[in-house]
Coordinates of C-alpha atoms (C1' of nucleotides) in Angstrom, one line a residue:
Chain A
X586 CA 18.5 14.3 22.4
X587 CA 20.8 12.7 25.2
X588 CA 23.6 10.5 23.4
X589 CA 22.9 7.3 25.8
X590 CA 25.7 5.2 27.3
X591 CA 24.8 1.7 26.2
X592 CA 24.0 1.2 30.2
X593 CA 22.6 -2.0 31.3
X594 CA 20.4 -1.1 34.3
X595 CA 17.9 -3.3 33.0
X596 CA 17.2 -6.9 34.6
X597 CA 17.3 -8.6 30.8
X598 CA 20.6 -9.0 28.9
X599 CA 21.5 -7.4 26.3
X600 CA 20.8 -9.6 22.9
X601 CA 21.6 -8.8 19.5
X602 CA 18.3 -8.0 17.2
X603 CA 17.7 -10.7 14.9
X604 CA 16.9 -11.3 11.3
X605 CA 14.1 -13.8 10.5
X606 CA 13.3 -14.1 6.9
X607 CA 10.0 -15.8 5.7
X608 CA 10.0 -17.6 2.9
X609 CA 7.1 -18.1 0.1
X610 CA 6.0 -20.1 -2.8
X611 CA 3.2 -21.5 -4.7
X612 CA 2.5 -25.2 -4.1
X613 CA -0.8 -26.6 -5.6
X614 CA -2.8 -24.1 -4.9
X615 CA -1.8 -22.9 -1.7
X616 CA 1.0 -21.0 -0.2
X617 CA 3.9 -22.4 1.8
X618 CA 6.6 -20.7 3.6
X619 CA 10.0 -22.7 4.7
X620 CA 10.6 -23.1 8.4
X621 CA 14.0 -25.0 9.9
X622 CA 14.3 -27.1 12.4
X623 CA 14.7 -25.6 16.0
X624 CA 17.6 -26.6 18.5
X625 CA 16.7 -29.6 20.6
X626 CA 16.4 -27.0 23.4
X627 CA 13.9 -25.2 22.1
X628 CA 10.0 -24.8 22.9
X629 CA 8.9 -25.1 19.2
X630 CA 10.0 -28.1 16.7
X631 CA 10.0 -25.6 14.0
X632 CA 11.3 -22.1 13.3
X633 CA 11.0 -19.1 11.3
X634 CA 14.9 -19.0 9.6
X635 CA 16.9 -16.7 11.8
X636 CA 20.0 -15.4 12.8
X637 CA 21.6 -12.4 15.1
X638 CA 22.6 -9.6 13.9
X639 CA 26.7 -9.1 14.1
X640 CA 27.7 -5.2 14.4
X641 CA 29.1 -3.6 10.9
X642 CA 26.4 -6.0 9.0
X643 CA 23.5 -4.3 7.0
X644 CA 20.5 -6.2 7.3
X645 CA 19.6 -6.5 3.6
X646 CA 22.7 -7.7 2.9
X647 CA 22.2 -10.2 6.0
X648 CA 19.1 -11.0 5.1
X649 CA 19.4 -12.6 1.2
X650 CA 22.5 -14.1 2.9
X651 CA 19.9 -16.0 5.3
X652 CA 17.9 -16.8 2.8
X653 CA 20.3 -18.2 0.0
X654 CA 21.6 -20.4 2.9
X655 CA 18.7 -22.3 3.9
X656 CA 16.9 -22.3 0.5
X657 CA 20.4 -22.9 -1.3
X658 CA 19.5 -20.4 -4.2
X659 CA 19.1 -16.9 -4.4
X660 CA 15.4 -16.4 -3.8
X661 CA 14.1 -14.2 -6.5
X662 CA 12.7 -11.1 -4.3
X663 CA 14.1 -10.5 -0.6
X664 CA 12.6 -7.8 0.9
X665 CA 12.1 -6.1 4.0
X666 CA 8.8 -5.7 6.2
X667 CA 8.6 -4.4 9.8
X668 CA 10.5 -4.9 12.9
X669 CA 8.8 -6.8 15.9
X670 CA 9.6 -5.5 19.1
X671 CA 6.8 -6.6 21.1
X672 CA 7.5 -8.6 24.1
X673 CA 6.7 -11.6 22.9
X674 CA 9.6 -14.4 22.9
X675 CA 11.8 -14.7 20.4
X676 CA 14.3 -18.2 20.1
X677 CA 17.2 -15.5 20.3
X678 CA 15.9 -13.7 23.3
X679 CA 16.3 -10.8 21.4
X680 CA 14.5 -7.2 22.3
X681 CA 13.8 -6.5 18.4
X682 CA 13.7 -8.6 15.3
X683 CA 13.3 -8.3 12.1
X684 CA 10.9 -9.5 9.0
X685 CA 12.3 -10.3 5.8
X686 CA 9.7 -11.6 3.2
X687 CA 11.4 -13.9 0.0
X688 CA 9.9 -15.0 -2.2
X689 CA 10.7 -18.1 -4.8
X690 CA 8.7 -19.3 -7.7
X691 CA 7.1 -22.9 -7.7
X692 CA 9.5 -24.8 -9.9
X693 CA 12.6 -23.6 -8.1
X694 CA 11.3 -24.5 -4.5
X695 CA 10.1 -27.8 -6.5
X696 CA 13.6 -28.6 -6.8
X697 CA 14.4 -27.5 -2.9
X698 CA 16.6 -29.9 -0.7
X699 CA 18.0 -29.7 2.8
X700 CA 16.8 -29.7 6.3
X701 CA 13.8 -27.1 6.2
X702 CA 10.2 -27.9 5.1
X703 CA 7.4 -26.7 4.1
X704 CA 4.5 -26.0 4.9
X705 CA 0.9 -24.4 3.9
X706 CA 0.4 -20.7 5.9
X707 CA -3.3 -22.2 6.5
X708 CA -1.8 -24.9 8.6
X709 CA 0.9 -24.4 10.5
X710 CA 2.8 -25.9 13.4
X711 CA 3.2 -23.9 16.7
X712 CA 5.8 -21.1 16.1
X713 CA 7.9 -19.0 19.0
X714 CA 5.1 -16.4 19.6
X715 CA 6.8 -13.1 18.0
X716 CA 7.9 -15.5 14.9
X717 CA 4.2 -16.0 14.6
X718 CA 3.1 -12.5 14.6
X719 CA 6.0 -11.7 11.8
X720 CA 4.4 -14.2 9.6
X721 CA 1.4 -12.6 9.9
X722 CA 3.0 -9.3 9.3
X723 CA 4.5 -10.0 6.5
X724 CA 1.4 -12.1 4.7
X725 CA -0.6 -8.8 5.4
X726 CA 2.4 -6.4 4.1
X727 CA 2.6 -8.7 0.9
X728 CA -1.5 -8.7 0.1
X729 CA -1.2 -4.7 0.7
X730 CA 1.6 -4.2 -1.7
X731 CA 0.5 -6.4 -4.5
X732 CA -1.1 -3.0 -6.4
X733 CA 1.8 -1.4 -5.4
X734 CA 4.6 -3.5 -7.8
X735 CA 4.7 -6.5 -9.7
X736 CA 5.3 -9.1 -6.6
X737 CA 3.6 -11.7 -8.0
X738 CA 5.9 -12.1 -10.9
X739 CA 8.5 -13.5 -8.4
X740 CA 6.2 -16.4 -7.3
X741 CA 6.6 -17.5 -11.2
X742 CA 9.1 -19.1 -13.4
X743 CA 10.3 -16.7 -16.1
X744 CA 7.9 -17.8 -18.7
X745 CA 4.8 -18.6 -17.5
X746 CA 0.4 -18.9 -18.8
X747 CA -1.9 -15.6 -17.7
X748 CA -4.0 -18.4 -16.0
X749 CA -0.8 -19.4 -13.4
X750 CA -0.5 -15.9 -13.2
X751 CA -4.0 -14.8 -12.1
X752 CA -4.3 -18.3 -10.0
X753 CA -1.0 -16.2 -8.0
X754 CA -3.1 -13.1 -7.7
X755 CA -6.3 -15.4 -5.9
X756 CA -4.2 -17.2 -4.1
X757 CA -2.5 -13.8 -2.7
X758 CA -5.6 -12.1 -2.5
X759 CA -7.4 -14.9 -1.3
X760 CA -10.4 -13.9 -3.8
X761 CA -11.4 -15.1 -7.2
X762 CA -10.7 -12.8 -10.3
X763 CA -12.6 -12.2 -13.1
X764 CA -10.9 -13.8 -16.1
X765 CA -11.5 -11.2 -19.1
X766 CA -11.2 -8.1 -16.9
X767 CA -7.8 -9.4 -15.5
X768 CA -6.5 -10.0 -18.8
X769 CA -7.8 -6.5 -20.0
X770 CA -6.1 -4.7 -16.9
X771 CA -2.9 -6.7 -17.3
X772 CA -3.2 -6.1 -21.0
X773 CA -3.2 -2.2 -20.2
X774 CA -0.4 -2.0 -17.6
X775 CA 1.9 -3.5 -20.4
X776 CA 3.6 -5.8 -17.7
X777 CA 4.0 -8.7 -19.7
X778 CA 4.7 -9.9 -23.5
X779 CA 4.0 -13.1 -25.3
X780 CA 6.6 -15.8 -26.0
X781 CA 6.8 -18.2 -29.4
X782 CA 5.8 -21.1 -27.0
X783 CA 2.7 -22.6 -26.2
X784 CA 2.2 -25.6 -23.2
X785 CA -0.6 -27.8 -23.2
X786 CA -1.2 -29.2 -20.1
X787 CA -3.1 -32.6 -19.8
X788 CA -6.5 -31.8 -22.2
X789 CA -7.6 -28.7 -23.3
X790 CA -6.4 -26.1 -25.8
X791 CA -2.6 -25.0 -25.1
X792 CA -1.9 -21.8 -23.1
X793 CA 0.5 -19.1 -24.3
X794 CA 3.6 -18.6 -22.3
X795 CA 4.3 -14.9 -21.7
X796 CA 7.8 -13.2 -19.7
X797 CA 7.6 -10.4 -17.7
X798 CA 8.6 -7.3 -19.8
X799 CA 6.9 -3.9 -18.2
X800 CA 7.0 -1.3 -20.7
X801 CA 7.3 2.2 -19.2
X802 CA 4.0 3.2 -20.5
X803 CA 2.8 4.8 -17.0
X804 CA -0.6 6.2 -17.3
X805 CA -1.3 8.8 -15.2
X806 CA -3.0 8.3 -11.4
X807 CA -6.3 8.5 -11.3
X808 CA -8.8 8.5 -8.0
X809 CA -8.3 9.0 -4.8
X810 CA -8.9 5.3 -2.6
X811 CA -10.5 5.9 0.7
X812 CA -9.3 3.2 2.1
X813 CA -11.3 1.9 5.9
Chain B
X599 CA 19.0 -22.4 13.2
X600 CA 22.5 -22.2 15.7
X601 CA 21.3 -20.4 18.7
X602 CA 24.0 -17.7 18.5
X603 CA 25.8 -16.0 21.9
X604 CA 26.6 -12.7 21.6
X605 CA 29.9 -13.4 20.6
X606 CA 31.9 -10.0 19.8
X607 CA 34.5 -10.6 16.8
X608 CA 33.8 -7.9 15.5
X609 CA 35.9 -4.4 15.5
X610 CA 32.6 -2.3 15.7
X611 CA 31.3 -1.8 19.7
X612 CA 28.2 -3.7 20.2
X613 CA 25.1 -0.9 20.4
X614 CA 21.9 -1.2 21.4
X615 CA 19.6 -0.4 17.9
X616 CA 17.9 3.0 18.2
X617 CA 14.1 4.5 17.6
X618 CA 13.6 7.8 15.4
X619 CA 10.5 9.2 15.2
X620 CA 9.7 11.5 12.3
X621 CA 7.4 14.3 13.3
X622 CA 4.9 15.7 10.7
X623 CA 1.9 18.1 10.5
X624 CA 0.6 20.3 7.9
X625 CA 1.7 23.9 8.2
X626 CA 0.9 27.1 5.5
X627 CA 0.4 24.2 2.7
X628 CA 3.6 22.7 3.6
X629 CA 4.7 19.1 5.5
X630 CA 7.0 20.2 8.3
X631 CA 8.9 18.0 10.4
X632 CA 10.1 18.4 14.0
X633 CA 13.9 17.8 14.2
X634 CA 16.1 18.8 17.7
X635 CA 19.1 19.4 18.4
X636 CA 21.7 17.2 18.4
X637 CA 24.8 17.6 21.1
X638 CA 27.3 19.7 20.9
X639 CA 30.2 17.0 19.7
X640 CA 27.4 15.8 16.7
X641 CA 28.3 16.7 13.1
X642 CA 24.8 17.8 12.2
X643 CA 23.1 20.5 14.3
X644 CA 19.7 19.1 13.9
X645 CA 18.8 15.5 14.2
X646 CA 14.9 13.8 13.9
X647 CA 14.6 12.6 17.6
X648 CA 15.6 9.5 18.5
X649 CA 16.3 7.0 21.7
X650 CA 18.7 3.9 22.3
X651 CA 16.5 0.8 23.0
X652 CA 17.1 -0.9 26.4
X653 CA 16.4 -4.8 26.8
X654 CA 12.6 -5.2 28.2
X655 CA 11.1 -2.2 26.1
X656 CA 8.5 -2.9 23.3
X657 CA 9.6 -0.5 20.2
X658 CA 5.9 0.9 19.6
X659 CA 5.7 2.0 23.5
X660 CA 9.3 3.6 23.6
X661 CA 8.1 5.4 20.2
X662 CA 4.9 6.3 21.7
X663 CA 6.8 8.2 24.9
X664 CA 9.1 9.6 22.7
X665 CA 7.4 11.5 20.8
X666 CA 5.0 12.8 23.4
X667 CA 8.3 13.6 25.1
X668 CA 9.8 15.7 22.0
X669 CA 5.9 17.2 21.3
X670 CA 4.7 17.6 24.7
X671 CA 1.6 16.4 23.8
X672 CA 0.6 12.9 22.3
X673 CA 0.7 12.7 18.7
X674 CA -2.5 11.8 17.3
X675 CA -0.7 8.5 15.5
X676 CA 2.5 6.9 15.9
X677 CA 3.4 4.2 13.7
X678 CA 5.8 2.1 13.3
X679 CA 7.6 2.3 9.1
X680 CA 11.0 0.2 8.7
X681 CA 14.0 -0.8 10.3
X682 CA 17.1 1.0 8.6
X683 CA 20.5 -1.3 9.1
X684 CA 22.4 0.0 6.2
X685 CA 25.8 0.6 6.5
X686 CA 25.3 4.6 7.0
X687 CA 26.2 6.7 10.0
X688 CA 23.7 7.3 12.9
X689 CA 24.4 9.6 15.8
X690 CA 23.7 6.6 18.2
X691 CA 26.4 4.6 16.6
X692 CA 23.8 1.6 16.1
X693 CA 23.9 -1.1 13.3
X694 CA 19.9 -0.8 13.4
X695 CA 17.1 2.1 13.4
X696 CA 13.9 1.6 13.7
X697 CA 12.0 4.6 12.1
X698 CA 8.6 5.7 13.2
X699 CA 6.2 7.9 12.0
X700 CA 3.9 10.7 13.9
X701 CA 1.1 12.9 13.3
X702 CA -0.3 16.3 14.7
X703 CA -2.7 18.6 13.7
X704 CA -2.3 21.9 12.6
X705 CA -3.8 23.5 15.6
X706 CA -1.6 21.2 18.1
X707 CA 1.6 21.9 16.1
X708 CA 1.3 25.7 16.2
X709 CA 0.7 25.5 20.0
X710 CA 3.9 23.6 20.4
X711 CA 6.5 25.4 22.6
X712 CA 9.9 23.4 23.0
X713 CA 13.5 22.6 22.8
X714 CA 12.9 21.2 18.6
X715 CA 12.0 23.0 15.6
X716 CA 9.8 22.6 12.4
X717 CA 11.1 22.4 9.2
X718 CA 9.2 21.9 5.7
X719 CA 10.1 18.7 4.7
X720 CA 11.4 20.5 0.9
X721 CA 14.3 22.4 3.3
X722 CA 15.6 20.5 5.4
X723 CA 19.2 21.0 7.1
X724 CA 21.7 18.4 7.1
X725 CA 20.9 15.2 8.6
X726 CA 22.8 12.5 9.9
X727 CA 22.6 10.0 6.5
X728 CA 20.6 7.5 8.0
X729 CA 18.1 10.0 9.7
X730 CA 17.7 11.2 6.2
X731 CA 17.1 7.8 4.6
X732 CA 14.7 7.1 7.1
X733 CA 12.7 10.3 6.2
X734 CA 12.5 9.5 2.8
X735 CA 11.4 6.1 3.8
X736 CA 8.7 7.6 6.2
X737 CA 7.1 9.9 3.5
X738 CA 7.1 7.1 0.8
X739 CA 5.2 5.3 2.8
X740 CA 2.9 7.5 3.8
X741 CA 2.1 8.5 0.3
X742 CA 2.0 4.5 -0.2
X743 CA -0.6 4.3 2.5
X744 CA -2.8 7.2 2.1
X745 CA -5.4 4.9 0.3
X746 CA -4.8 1.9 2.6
X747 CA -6.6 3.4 5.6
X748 CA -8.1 7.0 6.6
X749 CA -4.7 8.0 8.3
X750 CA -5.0 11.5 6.7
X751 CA -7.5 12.5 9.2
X752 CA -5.1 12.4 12.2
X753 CA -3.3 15.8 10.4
X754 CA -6.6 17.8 11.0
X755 CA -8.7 18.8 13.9
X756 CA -11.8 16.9 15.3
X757 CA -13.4 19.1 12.8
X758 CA -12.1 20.6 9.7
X759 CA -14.1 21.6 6.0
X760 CA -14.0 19.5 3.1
X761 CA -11.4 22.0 1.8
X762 CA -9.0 21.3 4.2
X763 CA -9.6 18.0 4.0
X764 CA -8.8 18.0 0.6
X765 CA -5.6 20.4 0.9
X766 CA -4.2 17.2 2.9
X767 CA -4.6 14.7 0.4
X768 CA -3.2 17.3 -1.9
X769 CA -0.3 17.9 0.2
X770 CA 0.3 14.4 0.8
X771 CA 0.2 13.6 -3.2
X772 CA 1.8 16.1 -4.6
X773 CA -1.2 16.8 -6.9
X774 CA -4.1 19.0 -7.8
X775 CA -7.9 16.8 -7.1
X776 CA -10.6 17.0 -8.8
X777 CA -13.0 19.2 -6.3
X778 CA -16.4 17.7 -6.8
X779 CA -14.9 14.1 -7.7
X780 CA -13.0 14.2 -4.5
X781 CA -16.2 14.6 -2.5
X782 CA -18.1 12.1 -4.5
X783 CA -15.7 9.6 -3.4
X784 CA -15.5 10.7 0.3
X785 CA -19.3 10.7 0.2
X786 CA -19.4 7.1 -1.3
X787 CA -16.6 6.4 1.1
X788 CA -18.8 6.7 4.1
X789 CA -16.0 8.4 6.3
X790 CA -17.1 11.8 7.4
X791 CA -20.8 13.4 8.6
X792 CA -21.5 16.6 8.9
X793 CA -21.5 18.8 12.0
X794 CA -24.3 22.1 12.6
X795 CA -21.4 24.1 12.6
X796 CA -20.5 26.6 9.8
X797 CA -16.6 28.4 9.7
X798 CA -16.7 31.6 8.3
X799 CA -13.1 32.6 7.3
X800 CA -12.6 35.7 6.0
X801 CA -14.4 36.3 2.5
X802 CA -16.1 33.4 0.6
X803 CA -19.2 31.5 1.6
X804 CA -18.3 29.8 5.1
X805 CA -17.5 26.0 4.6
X806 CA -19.7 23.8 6.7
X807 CA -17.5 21.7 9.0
X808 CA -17.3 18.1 9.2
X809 CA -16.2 15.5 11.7
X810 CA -14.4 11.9 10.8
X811 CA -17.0 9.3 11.6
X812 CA -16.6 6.2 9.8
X813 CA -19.1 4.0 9.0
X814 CA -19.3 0.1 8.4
X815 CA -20.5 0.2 5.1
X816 CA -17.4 -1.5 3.4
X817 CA -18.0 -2.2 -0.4
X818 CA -16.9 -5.3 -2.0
X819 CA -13.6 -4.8 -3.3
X820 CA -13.5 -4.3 -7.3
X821 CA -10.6 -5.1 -9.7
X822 CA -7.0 -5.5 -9.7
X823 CA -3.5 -2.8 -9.6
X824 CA -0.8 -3.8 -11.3
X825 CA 1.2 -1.0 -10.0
X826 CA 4.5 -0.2 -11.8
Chain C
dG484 C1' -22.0 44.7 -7.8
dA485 C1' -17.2 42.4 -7.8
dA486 C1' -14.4 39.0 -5.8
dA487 C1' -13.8 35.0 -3.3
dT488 C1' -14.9 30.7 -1.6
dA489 C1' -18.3 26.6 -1.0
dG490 C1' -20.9 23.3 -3.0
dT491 C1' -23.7 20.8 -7.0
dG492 C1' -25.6 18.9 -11.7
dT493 C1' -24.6 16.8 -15.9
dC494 C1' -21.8 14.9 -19.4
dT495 C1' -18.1 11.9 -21.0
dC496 C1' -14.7 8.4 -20.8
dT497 C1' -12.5 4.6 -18.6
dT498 C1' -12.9 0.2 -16.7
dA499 C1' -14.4 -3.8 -13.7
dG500 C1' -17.5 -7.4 -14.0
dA501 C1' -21.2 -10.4 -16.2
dC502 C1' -22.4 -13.1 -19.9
dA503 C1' -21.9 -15.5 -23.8
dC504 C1' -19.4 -16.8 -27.1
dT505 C1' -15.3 -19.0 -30.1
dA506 C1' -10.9 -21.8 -30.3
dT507 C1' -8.1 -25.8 -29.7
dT508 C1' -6.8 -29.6 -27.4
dT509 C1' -7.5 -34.9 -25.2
dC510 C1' -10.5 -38.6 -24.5
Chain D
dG262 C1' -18.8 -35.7 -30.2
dA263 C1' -18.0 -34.6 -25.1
dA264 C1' -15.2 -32.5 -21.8
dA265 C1' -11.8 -29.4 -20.6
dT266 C1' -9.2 -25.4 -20.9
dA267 C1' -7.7 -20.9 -23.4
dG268 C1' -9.0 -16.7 -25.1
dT269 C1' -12.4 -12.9 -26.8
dG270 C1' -16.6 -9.5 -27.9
dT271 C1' -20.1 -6.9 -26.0
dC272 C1' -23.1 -4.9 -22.7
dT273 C1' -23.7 -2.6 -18.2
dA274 C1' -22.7 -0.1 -14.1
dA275 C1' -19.6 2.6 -11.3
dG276 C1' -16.8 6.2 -10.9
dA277 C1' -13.2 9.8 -12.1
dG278 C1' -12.5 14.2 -14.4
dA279 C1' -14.2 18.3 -17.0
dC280 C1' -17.2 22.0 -17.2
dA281 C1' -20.4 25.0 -15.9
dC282 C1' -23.3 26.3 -12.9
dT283 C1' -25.6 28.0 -8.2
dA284 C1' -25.0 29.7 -3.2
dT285 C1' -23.3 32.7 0.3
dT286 C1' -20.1 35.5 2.2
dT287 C1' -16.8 40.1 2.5
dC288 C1' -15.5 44.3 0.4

DNA sequence: GAAATAGTGTCTCTTAGACACTATTTC
DNA sequence: GAAATAGTGTCTAAGAGACACTATTTC
C-alpha cells in the first residue's frame, strides 16, 4: 500500500470534494427539496446547496452547518448518503462530492425565508448533472431506509394526527397504505403515544394528536426478506 | 452558493481524499477480511487497502482496480458504502475516505496468493481509527442490506447447496434460521433453480446443488417496518 | 444398524389487507 | 340528515417458526 505523494501528473486540477446537502419536506402532498440560486456564471439557474470542503473539517459537522445556513434553522435530521464521484460535472469542479439528506417538517419550512426555493422532486428545473444524480441517490437511500428507523417522524411537527403520518409514509413510498393495518403495525412498534389534544380540521370528526415516544419494546426479528 | 477557490487557510496540507476497500469472504464459518501491510514508518502494521484519488478518476472505477489489484482476481462485487470525513487519523493524511465494500467466494479466497492477509472480522489487529470506523460502517451495512437485494450470492460459488446458502445468511446475521422456513421463502422468492448435480461431502445424504437464477416474478410489496 | 446430513409435511401463531362498520364533526 | 373525516372489529390469506418426520449417504 504505497503512501502516494499528492502528485499532480493529471491534466485536471486539483479541487476540494464538496458537500451538497438536499433538503426535504412535505408540502401539500408532495415532496419538495430546497435548491439556491447558482452564480451568474453558471450553466444551471438553480443548485443543489453546496460548499468545498476546507482541510481539518468533518463533513457531518460541515454538513448541518450547510444546511442551518441556507434553511436558517437546524433541520431536524441531517444525514449522510453516498459520495458521487462519477464524472459527471459538478458547479465546484470537484472530483468527489458528497450527499447529505435533511430533512425539515412542513410547518417549519412553512415559515422558510431567504434566497432558496422550493420545489416539487416531480418537477424539477435542470440541475448540474452529478447534483442530479445525488438527488436521486438520496430519494432512493431515504425510500430504502424508511423500515430501517423512524425517518418519517422528522418530516412532522412534534405533535401530529396518524393520518399526516401515514399520508408521509405514501408520499415516501409513493404507494397507498392500508388504514387499519398501518395503525395496528404502528400500534405494535410502540413508536408513538397519544396527546390530551384533539384538532379538527375543516369538517369531520377531530383527529388525535400523538408525539413520537418509542418504547424499547423490540420484538425479536423475524423472516428473512429476499429482496430482487 | 459562492463558487469557492481552493483557498488554503488552513494549517492542515491540502490531501487528495482516499478509497479503502474492505475485503470480505466467508471462511470456516467466519467473515474474514483482507488487510496489507502498511509501510514501514505507519503506526499500524496492517491497514484495509486503500488509494489516494487523482483528479479525472471516477471513485467506483478506482475501487474496482483496486481491489482486483490487492485480490488478483476481480471481486465478484464492489460497492461503494460511505464517505468517512471525521476528524480521525488515516494513513493517507486525507480529510475524506471513501469506503468500499467487496466480495469473494470461498473457493476464490482460498486460491488467493499475495502480499495481504485474511483476518476474521471478530480478531482483527489494530487499525488506523478511521480504517476501523469504516469497517464497522461496511458490515452495518451489509447486514442492513441483506434483504434489499440478493447480494449474499456473490460470497458463494456459481453453485453452492441450500446449506451453504443458508450458512451465509447466518453468518451475515448473526443468527440461527429456521431450516425449512428459510427455503420456503427462497422458493417463494424465485431466486435460485436447481442444477442435476448432487455434492457428496463426506457422510450425510449429498445436498443437491443449486445455481442463482433470478426470476421476474416480483410480488406486490405487503405492509409497513417501523424499524427501531 | 448408528450417525450424520438433506429435505419435507403439517400445525400454530402472527400479521397485512379487505370489508364493513361505528363515532364525531360541519354544513 | 348528508357529507366528511376519524377510528375500530372481524375475517381471510400469507408466511414464519416449531416439530416431527422421511431420505440417503458413510462408517
Amino acid at each position: 500500500m504505497p503512501a502516494r505523494t499528492a502528485s499532480t501528473r493529471s491534466s485536471a486540477p486539483r479541487v476540494a470534494p464538496s458537500i451538497d446537502v438536499v433538503i426535504l419536506a412535505p408540502r401539500e402532498r408532495k415532496l419538495v427539496v430546497l435548491l439556491a440560486r447558482g452564480p451568474a456564471k453558471s450553466r444551471e439557474r438553480w443548485q443543489l446547496p453546496w460548499r468545498s470542503l476546507k482541510p481539518d473539517e468533518t463533513i457531518d459537522g460541515e454538513a448541518v452547518k450547510l444546511a442551518r445556513k441556507t434553511l436558517g434553522t437546524a433541520p431536524a435530521l441531517v444525514e449522510q448518503v453516498a459520495a458521487f464521484g462519477d464524472g459527471r460535472r459538478h458547479p465546484s469542479g470537484a472530483a468527489l462530492s458528497v450527499a447529505f439528506l435533511a430533512l425539515i417538517d412542513a410547518d417549519t419550512s412553512a415559515g422558510f425565508k431567504g434566497d432558496a426555493s422550493w420545489f416539487a422532486v416531480n418537477d424539477l428545473p435542470p440541475l448540474p448533472p452529478r447534483q442530479r444524480g445525488m438527488l436521486e441517490g438520496v430519494l432512493t437511500s431515504l425510500r430504502a431506509r424508511l423500515d430501517q428507523g423512524p425517518i418519517a417522524f422528522h418530516l412532522l411537527p412534534p405533535t401530529f394526527t396518524l393520518t399526516q403520518l401515514q399520508e408521509i409514509y405514501e408520499l415516501l413510498l409513493g404507494r397507498r397504505l392500508h388504514k387499519a393495518s398501518f395503525r395496528r403495525s404502528l400500534h405494535a412498534a410502540w413508536l408513538v403515544e397519544p396527546t390530551e389534544e384533539w384538532r379538527s380540521e375543516g369538517r369531520g370528526r377531530p383527529a388525535q394528536l400523538f408525539r413520537y415516544a418509542p418504547k424499547k419494546r423490540r420484538g425479536g426479528r423475524r423472516g428473512v426478506r429476499f429482496g430482487g
